[in-house]
């Protein structure tokens, strides 16, 4: 497997993106890619692939974001290496917390693109959250080593609520959303994100 990038936004480089796409059907992400294709077919909208540099089905930490942003079509991946401010913040926070990339899977609470072509980013709506809930059990079924879930932002935290019934043994560590707009509102936001990720890492250390 190629070395992990040492700086954010690496997927804006066409050569890096081409190399990543060549890995997209690797064995550790293939079942998740199949699930993404199933969701896309059922919802009639694109679902980005998991990043093959991440842990895939071997992941122990599920980082749950809200929904793919309008720029996701540039790469087709849910990735900390996308050329967005949110992805760049995630890259830095995960690195600062010392969480190994192979331990992570980044996914979206509403996995499909909800924006009309050319539309601005928006928060998912309640009916979209309800439509996404049935896809949580098949996702969990693909992650046998999962040890902690980190929902980012209030919407993802609400979407993770069924975990208390589906997997009552699974710790959930909520953090604020890492979007630049929110992170810049107060120094405490950054501190809370980092503290949550450090707590999640400590939980990884307690489980094989």
C-alpha positions as a printed Julia matrix, in Angstrom:
208×3 Matrix{Float64}:
   0.0    0.0     0.0
   1.36   3.5    -0.84
   2.61   5.71    1.95
   0.02   7.99    3.51
   0.19  11.64    2.43
   2.03  13.9     4.85
  -0.08  16.99    4.16
  -3.8   17.74    3.61
  -5.59  18.11    0.27
  -3.35  15.66   -1.6
  -6.23  14.46   -3.82
  -6.21  17.77   -5.68
  -3.11  16.39   -7.46
  -4.39  14.48  -10.54
  -1.59  11.91  -10.27
  -2.37  11.2    -6.62
  -6.08  10.92   -7.42
  -5.41   8.53  -10.31
  -3.3    6.32   -8.05
  -6.0    6.33   -5.37
  -8.68   5.38   -7.87
  -6.52   2.47   -9.01
  -6.8    1.14   -5.44
 -10.55   1.73   -5.1
 -11.52  -1.93   -5.39
  -8.93  -3.27   -2.93
 -10.14  -6.23   -0.86
 -10.4   -4.3     2.42
 -12.77  -1.7     0.95
 -14.63  -3.8    -1.64
 -17.55  -4.8     0.67
 -18.05  -1.16    1.65
 -17.95  -0.16   -2.01
 -20.63  -2.75   -2.75
 -22.78  -1.25    0.02
 -22.19   2.23   -1.4
 -23.33   1.05   -4.84
 -26.43  -0.55   -3.33
 -27.33   2.68   -1.52
 -26.73   4.72   -4.68
 -29.04   2.46   -6.68
 -31.78   2.55   -4.06
 -31.59   6.32   -3.45
 -30.93   7.35   -7.03
 -27.94   9.48   -6.09
 -24.17   9.12   -5.98
 -22.47   7.64   -2.92
 -18.72   8.24   -2.65
 -16.37   5.34   -2.02
 -14.38   4.82    1.18
 -10.76   5.87    0.93
  -8.61   2.77    0.27
  -5.78   4.27    2.33
  -8.04   3.98    5.38
  -8.88   0.8     7.25
 -11.97  -0.33    5.33
 -13.64  -3.36    6.88
 -10.73  -3.69    9.35
 -11.44  -0.26   10.82
 -11.81   0.05   14.58
 -12.96   3.68   14.59
 -15.94   4.85   12.55
 -15.89   8.62   12.0
 -19.41   9.59   11.03
 -19.87  12.87    9.15
 -23.16  14.33    7.88
 -23.44  13.95    4.11
 -21.18  14.27    1.05
 -20.58  17.91    0.12
 -21.1   19.29   -3.39
 -17.36  18.99   -4.11
 -17.31  15.21   -3.56
 -17.74  14.59   -7.27
 -14.2   15.8    -7.89
 -12.72  12.66   -6.34
 -15.54  10.2    -5.62
 -14.07   9.41   -2.19
 -15.0   10.14    1.39
 -11.49  11.11    2.41
  -9.44  13.28    4.73
  -7.34  13.97    1.62
 -10.07  15.78   -0.31
  -9.32  19.4    -1.19
 -11.84  20.92    1.23
 -11.45  22.79    4.5
 -13.37  20.14    6.43
 -11.19  17.33    5.08
  -8.03  19.31    5.82
  -9.17  19.88    9.4
  -9.93  16.18    9.79
  -6.49  15.31    8.43
  -4.83  17.54   11.01
  -7.02  16.55   13.97
  -6.66  12.82   13.36
  -2.92  13.19   12.97
  -2.61  15.31   16.11
  -4.64  12.77   18.09
  -2.26  10.05   16.94
  -4.96   7.82   15.46
  -3.54   5.35   12.95
  -5.07   5.69    9.52
  -5.5    1.92    9.22
  -7.83   2.06   12.24
 -10.29   4.51   10.67
 -13.26   4.53    8.34
 -14.87   7.83    7.37
 -18.54   7.51    6.39
 -21.57   9.79    6.19
 -24.75   9.56    8.24
 -26.64  10.24    4.99
 -24.26   8.48    2.59
 -25.67   9.77   -0.69
 -25.38  13.21   -2.3
 -28.43  15.28   -1.32
 -27.53  18.42   -3.28
 -28.9   19.3    -6.67
 -26.17  19.77   -9.31
 -24.5   23.12   -8.74
 -26.31  23.77   -5.46
 -24.62  25.02   -2.32
 -23.97  22.82    0.69
 -26.84  22.32    3.1
 -27.6   20.28    6.19
 -29.55  17.04    5.72
 -33.23  17.1     6.63
 -35.14  14.85    9.0
 -36.72  12.75    6.25
 -33.26  12.13    4.82
 -32.01  11.01    8.21
 -34.96   8.62    8.49
 -34.25   7.26    5.0
 -30.59   6.67    5.93
 -31.21   4.83    9.2
 -31.81   1.39    7.6
 -28.3    1.49    6.14
 -26.64   1.62    9.56
 -27.07  -2.11   10.41
 -25.49  -3.37    7.13
 -22.63  -0.93    7.65
 -22.0   -2.24   11.17
 -22.16  -5.8     9.88
 -19.18  -5.06    7.65
 -17.04  -3.79   10.55
 -16.32  -6.75   12.86
 -13.44  -4.99   14.64
 -15.31  -1.76   15.34
 -14.48  -0.44   18.81
 -15.73   3.17   18.85
 -17.94   5.51   16.82
 -17.16   9.23   16.56
 -20.12  11.22   15.19
 -19.08  14.72   14.1
 -21.7   17.4    14.58
 -25.23  17.4    15.93
 -26.83  15.77   12.9
 -24.41  12.85   12.9
 -24.85  12.5    16.66
 -28.62  12.19   16.21
 -28.1    9.71   13.36
 -25.9    7.59   15.64
 -28.63   7.31   18.29
 -29.83   3.86   17.03
 -26.43   2.46   18.02
 -27.59   2.34   21.62
 -30.03  -0.38   20.53
 -28.08  -2.0    17.7
 -24.75  -2.14   19.55
 -25.19  -1.15   23.22
 -21.61  -2.29   23.87
 -20.16   0.19   21.38
 -18.8    3.46   22.83
 -19.91   6.64   21.07
 -17.7    9.73   21.43
 -19.34  12.8    19.84
 -17.26  15.72   18.61
 -18.15  19.07   17.01
 -18.23  19.2    13.24
 -14.77  19.98   11.83
 -15.94  22.44    9.17
 -13.77  25.58    9.03
 -16.8   27.78    9.61
 -17.55  26.08   12.92
 -13.96  25.51   14.04
 -13.23  29.21   13.63
 -16.13  30.29   15.87
 -14.2   29.62   19.07
 -10.89  28.11   20.23
 -12.94  25.74   22.39
 -14.3   23.96   19.28
 -10.83  22.85   18.29
 -10.1   21.77   21.85
 -13.32  19.73   22.03
 -12.65  17.98   18.7
  -9.14  17.04   19.72
 -10.2   15.94   23.2
 -12.89  13.69   21.71
 -10.49  12.08   19.27
  -7.92  11.5    22.0
 -10.64   9.87   24.1
 -11.59   7.67   21.13
  -7.97   6.65   20.69
  -7.78   5.63   24.33
 -10.8    3.37   23.79
  -9.02   1.73   20.85
  -6.21   0.84   23.21
  -8.58  -1.1    25.45
  -9.93  -3.34   22.68
  -8.06  -5.75   20.4
